[in-house]
PDB file of C-alpha atoms in Angstrom:
ATOM      1  CA  MET A   1     156.573  19.204 104.983  1.00 91.00           C
ATOM      2  CA  ARG A   2     153.483  19.680 102.841  1.00 88.00           C
ATOM      3  CA  ALA A   3     153.002  15.911 102.742  1.00 89.00           C
ATOM      4  CA  ILE A   4     152.973  15.457 106.514  1.00 88.00           C
ATOM      5  CA  GLY A   5     151.111  18.622 107.479  1.00 88.00           C
ATOM      6  CA  SER A   6     147.839  18.381 109.376  1.00 86.00           C
ATOM      7  CA  ALA A   7     144.762  20.601 109.172  1.00 89.00           C
ATOM      8  CA  GLU A   8     143.931  19.510 112.728  1.00 87.00           C
ATOM      9  CA  ASN A   9     147.306  20.831 113.902  1.00 89.00           C
ATOM     10  CA  VAL A  10     146.672  24.139 112.134  1.00 90.00           C
ATOM     11  CA  ALA A  11     143.391  24.525 113.997  1.00 89.00           C
ATOM     12  CA  GLY A  12     145.141  23.754 117.277  1.00 90.00           C
ATOM     13  CA  MET A  13     147.819  26.372 116.606  1.00 88.00           C
ATOM     14  CA  ALA A  14     145.209  29.062 116.078  1.00 85.00           C
ATOM     15  CA  ARG A  15     143.862  28.436 119.566  1.00 87.00           C
ATOM     16  CA  PHE A  16     147.273  29.437 120.952  1.00 85.00           C
ATOM     17  CA  GLY A  17     147.395  32.696 119.020  1.00 86.00           C
ATOM     18  CA  ILE A  18     149.762  31.382 116.360  1.00 86.00           C
ATOM     19  CA  VAL A  19     149.360  32.984 112.937  1.00 85.00           C
ATOM     20  CA  THR A  20     148.229  30.139 110.662  1.00 86.00           C
ATOM     21  CA  GLU A  21     147.593  31.751 107.271  1.00 88.00           C
ATOM     22  CA  THR A  22     150.698  30.080 105.829  1.00 91.00           C
ATOM     23  CA  ALA A  23     150.910  27.140 108.256  1.00 93.00           C
ATOM     24  CA  LEU A  24     151.234  23.591 106.953  1.00 94.00           C
ATOM     25  CA  GLY A  25     150.383  21.975 110.281  1.00 93.00           C
ATOM     26  CA  LEU A  26     153.648  20.460 111.513  1.00 94.00           C
ATOM     27  CA  SER A  27     154.470  20.386 115.198  1.00 91.00           C
ATOM     28  CA  ASN A  28     157.774  21.731 116.507  1.00 91.00           C
ATOM     29  CA  VAL A  29     158.705  18.151 117.442  1.00 93.00           C
ATOM     30  CA  GLU A  30     158.415  17.208 113.771  1.00 95.00           C
ATOM     31  CA  LEU A  31     160.353  20.293 112.716  1.00 96.00           C
ATOM     32  CA  HIS A  32     163.178  19.460 115.135  1.00 96.00           C
ATOM     33  CA  ARG A  33     163.281  15.954 113.664  1.00 96.00           C
ATOM     34  CA  ILE A  34     163.540  17.359 110.145  1.00 97.00           C
ATOM     35  CA  ALA A  35     166.236  19.797 111.288  1.00 97.00           C
ATOM     36  CA  ARG A  36     168.324  16.916 112.622  1.00 97.00           C
ATOM     37  CA  LEU A  37     167.997  15.135 109.288  1.00 97.00           C
ATOM     38  CA  VAL A  38     168.865  18.051 107.007  1.00 96.00           C
ATOM     39  CA  ARG A  39     171.396  19.729 109.352  1.00 96.00           C
ATOM     40  CA  ILE A  40     172.836  23.233 109.177  1.00 97.00           C
ATOM     41  CA  ASP A  41     172.801  24.977 105.796  1.00 98.00           C
ATOM     42  CA  HIS A  42     172.740  28.744 105.986  1.00 98.00           C
ATOM     43  CA  ALA A  43     172.017  29.422 102.312  1.00 98.00           C
ATOM     44  CA  ARG A  44     169.071  27.023 102.424  1.00 98.00           C
ATOM     45  CA  ALA A  45     167.846  28.643 105.653  1.00 98.00           C
ATOM     46  CA  ILE A  46     167.733  32.027 103.914  1.00 98.00           C
ATOM     47  CA  GLU A  47     165.661  30.549 101.084  1.00 98.00           C
ATOM     48  CA  LEU A  48     163.331  28.799 103.535  1.00 98.00           C
ATOM     49  CA  TRP A  49     162.717  32.079 105.333  1.00 98.00           C
ATOM     50  CA  ARG A  50     161.848  33.847 102.094  1.00 97.00           C
ATOM     51  CA  THR A  51     158.925  31.480 101.476  1.00 96.00           C
ATOM     52  CA  GLY A  52     156.958  33.097 104.297  1.00 96.00           C
ATOM     53  CA  ILE A  53     155.622  29.668 105.314  1.00 96.00           C
ATOM     54  CA  ARG A  54     155.354  29.191 109.065  1.00 94.00           C
ATOM     55  CA  GLU A  55     157.140  25.818 109.170  1.00 96.00           C
ATOM     56  CA  ALA A  56     159.777  26.890 106.662  1.00 96.00           C
ATOM     57  CA  ARG A  57     160.641  29.930 108.779  1.00 97.00           C
ATOM     58  CA  ILE A  58     160.944  27.899 111.958  1.00 97.00           C
ATOM     59  CA  LEU A  59     163.096  25.334 110.140  1.00 97.00           C
ATOM     60  CA  ALA A  60     165.189  28.230 108.826  1.00 98.00           C
ATOM     61  CA  ALA A  61     165.841  29.343 112.409  1.00 98.00           C
ATOM     62  CA  PHE A  62     166.713  25.769 113.422  1.00 98.00           C
ATOM     63  CA  THR A  63     169.153  25.221 110.543  1.00 98.00           C
ATOM     64  CA  ALA A  64     170.755  28.642 109.968  1.00 98.00           C
ATOM     65  CA  ALA A  65     174.411  28.994 110.957  1.00 98.00           C
ATOM     66  CA  PRO A  66     174.684  31.551 113.784  1.00 98.00           C
ATOM     67  CA  LYS A  67     178.245  32.470 112.806  1.00 97.00           C
ATOM     68  CA  ALA A  68     177.166  33.078 109.202  1.00 98.00           C
ATOM     69  CA  LEU A  69     174.138  35.199 110.085  1.00 98.00           C
ATOM     70  CA  THR A  70     174.619  38.909 109.415  1.00 98.00           C
ATOM     71  CA  LEU A  71     173.059  41.814 111.261  1.00 98.00           C
ATOM     72  CA  GLU A  72     171.363  42.795 108.010  1.00 97.00           C
ATOM     73  CA  GLU A  73     169.728  39.367 107.745  1.00 98.00           C
ATOM     74  CA  ALA A  74     168.697  39.455 111.398  1.00 98.00           C
ATOM     75  CA  GLY A  75     167.120  42.878 110.930  1.00 98.00           C
ATOM     76  CA  ARG A  76     165.210  41.717 107.877  1.00 97.00           C
ATOM     77  CA  TRP A  77     163.891  38.627 109.667  1.00 98.00           C
ATOM     78  CA  ALA A  78     162.788  40.776 112.601  1.00 98.00           C
ATOM     79  CA  ASP A  79     161.005  43.162 110.230  1.00 97.00           C
ATOM     80  CA  GLU A  80     159.086  40.291 108.674  1.00 97.00           C
ATOM     81  CA  CYS A  81     157.952  38.519 111.869  1.00 94.00           C
ATOM     82  CA  ASN A  82     154.189  38.350 112.320  1.00 91.00           C
ATOM     83  CA  SER A  83     153.870  35.638 114.980  1.00 93.00           C
ATOM     84  CA  TRP A  84     155.077  35.347 118.581  1.00 95.00           C
ATOM     85  CA  GLU A  85     156.088  31.748 117.941  1.00 94.00           C
ATOM     86  CA  VAL A  86     158.489  32.669 115.137  1.00 96.00           C
ATOM     87  CA  VAL A  87     159.801  35.593 117.200  1.00 97.00           C
ATOM     88  CA  ASP A  88     160.687  33.307 120.102  1.00 97.00           C
ATOM     89  CA  THR A  89     162.360  30.826 117.757  1.00 97.00           C
ATOM     90  CA  ILE A  90     164.608  33.344 116.029  1.00 98.00           C
ATOM     91  CA  ALA A  91     165.512  34.857 119.418  1.00 98.00           C
ATOM     92  CA  ASP A  92     167.562  31.705 120.065  1.00 97.00           C
ATOM     93  CA  LEU A  93     169.356  32.144 116.746  1.00 98.00           C
ATOM     94  CA  PHE A  94     170.109  35.823 117.295  1.00 98.00           C
ATOM     95  CA  VAL A  95     171.559  35.139 120.744  1.00 98.00           C
ATOM     96  CA  GLY A  96     173.555  32.255 119.274  1.00 98.00           C
ATOM     97  CA  ALA A  97     174.925  34.748 116.748  1.00 98.00           C
ATOM     98  CA  ARG A  98     175.863  36.979 119.707  1.00 98.00           C
ATOM     99  CA  PHE A  99     173.851  39.951 118.471  1.00 98.00           C
ATOM    100  CA  GLU A 100     172.217  40.620 121.835  1.00 98.00           C
ATOM    101  CA  ASP A 101     174.263  43.707 122.727  1.00 98.00           C
ATOM    102  CA  VAL A 102     173.378  45.408 119.454  1.00 98.00           C
ATOM    103  CA  LEU A 103     169.850  44.191 118.826  1.00 98.00           C
ATOM    104  CA  ILE A 104     168.205  44.155 122.258  1.00 98.00           C
ATOM    105  CA  PRO A 105     168.337  47.960 122.741  1.00 98.00           C
ATOM    106  CA  GLU A 106     167.401  48.522 119.086  1.00 98.00           C
ATOM    107  CA  PHE A 107     164.453  46.139 119.143  1.00 98.00           C
ATOM    108  CA  ALA A 108     163.217  47.342 122.548  1.00 98.00           C
ATOM    109  CA  ALA A 109     163.029  50.887 121.175  1.00 98.00           C
ATOM    110  CA  ASP A 110     161.035  49.735 118.138  1.00 98.00           C
ATOM    111  CA  GLN A 111     157.309  50.466 118.370  1.00 97.00           C
ATOM    112  CA  ARG A 112     156.228  47.326 116.482  1.00 97.00           C
ATOM    113  CA  GLU A 113     154.776  44.671 118.780  1.00 97.00           C
ATOM    114  CA  PHE A 114     156.651  41.658 117.486  1.00 97.00           C
ATOM    115  CA  VAL A 115     159.974  43.459 117.107  1.00 98.00           C
ATOM    116  CA  ARG A 116     159.766  44.730 120.680  1.00 98.00           C
ATOM    117  CA  ARG A 117     158.809  41.255 121.864  1.00 98.00           C
ATOM    118  CA  LEU A 118     161.953  39.972 120.177  1.00 98.00           C
ATOM    119  CA  ALA A 119     164.124  42.163 122.409  1.00 98.00           C
ATOM    120  CA  PHE A 120     162.713  40.597 125.562  1.00 98.00           C
ATOM    121  CA  ALA A 121     162.649  37.079 124.121  1.00 98.00           C
ATOM    122  CA  MET A 122     166.372  37.526 123.453  1.00 98.00           C
ATOM    123  CA  MET A 123     166.894  38.627 127.083  1.00 98.00           C
ATOM    124  CA  ALA A 124     165.089  35.526 128.340  1.00 98.00           C
ATOM    125  CA  THR A 125     167.095  33.287 126.029  1.00 98.00           C
ATOM    126  CA  ALA A 126     170.393  34.929 126.961  1.00 98.00           C
ATOM    127  CA  ALA A 127     169.665  34.531 130.672  1.00 98.00           C
ATOM    128  CA  VAL A 128     169.406  30.773 130.179  1.00 97.00           C
ATOM    129  CA  HIS A 129     172.041  30.047 127.545  1.00 97.00           C
ATOM    130  CA  LEU A 130     174.848  32.573 128.016  1.00 98.00           C
ATOM    131  CA  LYS A 131     176.135  30.891 131.148  1.00 96.00           C
ATOM    132  CA  ARG A 132     179.691  32.224 130.791  1.00 96.00           C
ATOM    133  CA  GLU A 133     178.614  35.845 130.644  1.00 97.00           C
ATOM    134  CA  PRO A 134     178.798  37.820 133.907  1.00 98.00           C
ATOM    135  CA  ASP A 135     175.545  38.423 135.737  1.00 98.00           C
ATOM    136  CA  SER A 136     176.159  42.150 135.328  1.00 97.00           C
ATOM    137  CA  LYS A 137     175.390  41.795 131.624  1.00 97.00           C
ATOM    138  CA  LEU A 138     171.885  40.546 132.390  1.00 98.00           C
ATOM    139  CA  LEU A 139     171.280  43.002 135.204  1.00 98.00           C
ATOM    140  CA  ALA A 140     172.098  45.853 132.824  1.00 98.00           C
ATOM    141  CA  TRP A 141     168.872  45.000 130.978  1.00 98.00           C
ATOM    142  CA  LEU A 142     166.632  45.581 134.020  1.00 98.00           C
ATOM    143  CA  PRO A 143     166.200  49.304 133.203  1.00 98.00           C
ATOM    144  CA  LEU A 144     164.877  48.319 129.756  1.00 98.00           C
ATOM    145  CA  ILE A 145     162.448  45.925 131.404  1.00 98.00           C
ATOM    146  CA  GLU A 146     161.239  48.680 133.711  1.00 98.00           C
ATOM    147  CA  ALA A 147     161.021  51.209 130.879  1.00 98.00           C
ATOM    148  CA  HIS A 148     158.719  48.970 128.838  1.00 98.00           C
ATOM    149  CA  SER A 149     156.741  47.437 131.686  1.00 98.00           C
ATOM    150  CA  ASN A 150     153.818  49.705 130.796  1.00 98.00           C
ATOM    151  CA  ASP A 151     153.432  48.328 127.261  1.00 98.00           C
ATOM    152  CA  GLY A 152     150.045  46.659 127.541  1.00 98.00           C
ATOM    153  CA  ARG A 153     150.166  44.786 124.262  1.00 98.00           C
ATOM    154  CA  ASN A 154     149.721  41.102 124.953  1.00 96.00           C
ATOM    155  CA  PHE A 155     152.801  39.755 123.217  1.00 96.00           C
ATOM    156  CA  VAL A 156     155.049  42.453 124.648  1.00 98.00           C
ATOM    157  CA  LYS A 157     153.967  42.324 128.282  1.00 98.00           C
ATOM    158  CA  LYS A 158     154.262  38.528 128.363  1.00 97.00           C
ATOM    159  CA  ALA A 159     157.798  38.721 126.964  1.00 98.00           C
ATOM    160  CA  VAL A 160     158.777  41.442 129.445  1.00 98.00           C
ATOM    161  CA  ASN A 161     157.508  39.229 132.263  1.00 98.00           C
ATOM    162  CA  TRP A 162     159.365  36.237 130.783  1.00 98.00           C
ATOM    163  CA  ALA A 163     162.648  38.162 130.589  1.00 98.00           C
ATOM    164  CA  LEU A 164     162.346  39.407 134.161  1.00 98.00           C
ATOM    165  CA  ARG A 165     161.635  35.922 135.500  1.00 98.00           C
ATOM    166  CA  GLN A 166     164.498  34.298 133.589  1.00 98.00           C
ATOM    167  CA  ILE A 167     166.998  36.894 134.738  1.00 98.00           C
ATOM    168  CA  GLY A 168     165.837  36.499 138.319  1.00 98.00           C
ATOM    169  CA  LYS A 169     166.193  32.707 138.178  1.00 97.00           C
ATOM    170  CA  ARG A 170     169.665  32.843 136.645  1.00 97.00           C
ATOM    171  CA  SER A 171     171.621  33.118 139.895  1.00 97.00           C
ATOM    172  CA  ALA A 172     171.462  34.292 143.485  1.00 96.00           C
ATOM    173  CA  ALA A 173     173.212  37.498 142.401  1.00 97.00           C
ATOM    174  CA  CYS A 174     170.503  38.196 139.813  1.00 97.00           C
ATOM    175  CA  HIS A 175     167.631  37.195 142.059  1.00 97.00           C
ATOM    176  CA  GLY A 176     167.845  40.142 144.451  1.00 96.00           C
ATOM    177  CA  PRO A 177     167.837  42.968 141.876  1.00 98.00           C
ATOM    178  CA  ALA A 178     165.140  41.228 139.804  1.00 98.00           C
ATOM    179  CA  LEU A 179     163.011  40.694 142.911  1.00 96.00           C
ATOM    180  CA  ALA A 180     163.389  44.349 143.876  1.00 97.00           C
ATOM    181  CA  LEU A 181     162.169  45.405 140.441  1.00 98.00           C
ATOM    182  CA  GLU A 182     159.270  42.972 140.627  1.00 97.00           C
ATOM    183  CA  GLU A 183     158.189  44.437 143.951  1.00 97.00           C
ATOM    184  CA  LYS A 184     158.420  47.942 142.519  1.00 98.00           C
ATOM    185  CA  LEU A 185     156.329  46.995 139.492  1.00 98.00           C
ATOM    186  CA  ALA A 186     153.814  45.100 141.614  1.00 98.00           C
ATOM    187  CA  ALA A 187     153.154  48.330 143.510  1.00 98.00           C
ATOM    188  CA  SER A 188     152.859  50.439 140.368  1.00 98.00           C
ATOM    189  CA  GLU A 189     149.780  52.436 139.505  1.00 98.00           C
ATOM    190  CA  ASP A 190     150.097  51.179 135.919  1.00 98.00           C
ATOM    191  CA  ARG A 191     147.952  48.102 135.359  1.00 98.00           C
ATOM    192  CA  THR A 192     150.371  46.348 133.007  1.00 98.00           C
ATOM    193  CA  ALA A 193     153.444  47.001 135.165  1.00 98.00           C
ATOM    194  CA  ARG A 194     151.520  45.750 138.183  1.00 98.00           C
ATOM    195  CA  TRP A 195     150.567  42.540 136.362  1.00 98.00           C
ATOM    196  CA  ILE A 196     154.164  41.933 135.269  1.00 98.00           C
ATOM    197  CA  GLY A 197     155.466  42.513 138.784  1.00 98.00           C
ATOM    198  CA  LYS A 198     152.932  40.271 140.496  1.00 97.00           C
ATOM    199  CA  GLU A 199     153.309  37.451 137.969  1.00 96.00           C
ATOM    200  CA  ALA A 200     157.095  37.499 138.273  1.00 96.00           C
ATOM    201  CA  LEU A 201     156.949  37.735 142.066  1.00 96.00           C
ATOM    202  CA  ARG A 202     154.799  34.633 142.197  1.00 95.00           C
ATOM    203  CA  GLU A 203     157.618  32.585 140.660  1.00 96.00           C
ATOM    204  CA  LEU A 204     160.742  34.267 142.012  1.00 94.00           C
ATOM    205  CA  GLY A 205     159.381  34.398 145.521  1.00 93.00           C
ATOM    206  CA  SER A 206     158.522  30.707 145.469  1.00 95.00           C
ATOM    207  CA  GLU A 207     160.168  28.113 147.658  1.00 94.00           C
ATOM    208  CA  LYS A 208     161.181  26.160 144.561  1.00 95.00           C
ATOM    209  CA  VAL A 209     163.213  29.007 143.044  1.00 96.00           C
ATOM    210  CA  ARG A 210     164.729  30.081 146.368  1.00 95.00           C
ATOM    211  CA  SER A 211     165.774  26.518 147.111  1.00 95.00           C
ATOM    212  CA  LYS A 212     167.335  26.106 143.665  1.00 94.00           C
ATOM    213  CA  LEU A 213     169.379  29.274 144.143  1.00 96.00           C
ATOM    214  CA  ASP A 214     170.279  28.296 147.717  1.00 94.00           C
ATOM    215  CA  LEU A 215     168.516  31.341 149.144  1.00 94.00           C
ATOM    216  CA  PRO A 216     166.758  31.596 152.522  1.00 89.00           C
ATOM    217  CA  ILE A 217     163.164  30.360 152.352  1.00 80.00           C
TER     218      ILE A 217
END
């Protein structure tokens, strides 16, 4: 990874708010390619994470074994996150490990920006990937979305918006309750809640989403 890193890529990452102090300059496309070559190895993933290097941590998330991951390891990784990009990557792993029921409420209650973001990134991921779970599981997270819709920190509010949109796009049954919450937030006196509501409404109220869910346009 050190051999194929690029200083130009590092500079580009910084423009997207990615923490680059330990970055080597590999794109996620390159990291996915490496992950396919080296395959799953949980012990190696743990060691990669411990390096603190941006690419090593993302590769750790790509190559860890969800069934081998422990709650203790997941908690430690969450504690050590300092970048939205790494947060969103490990959210996939934590949902794959089926830790969402335990960790989403815990992380949402955490005051740290990246840990709280992780809760909502996990919601968004679960809405897309846990297709066999009942819609009621996702809808049960709407009160958490509403409760934290006034968190104005950039990386939290964007994740809250992301979670709300993904839940609303999941199915026709999810669309109605999510849309109702969006309308409520859009009318809020709180600036952040209002932004979240309006941004989500723009997508969920669109003809494209309604058509996909076979809803009246």
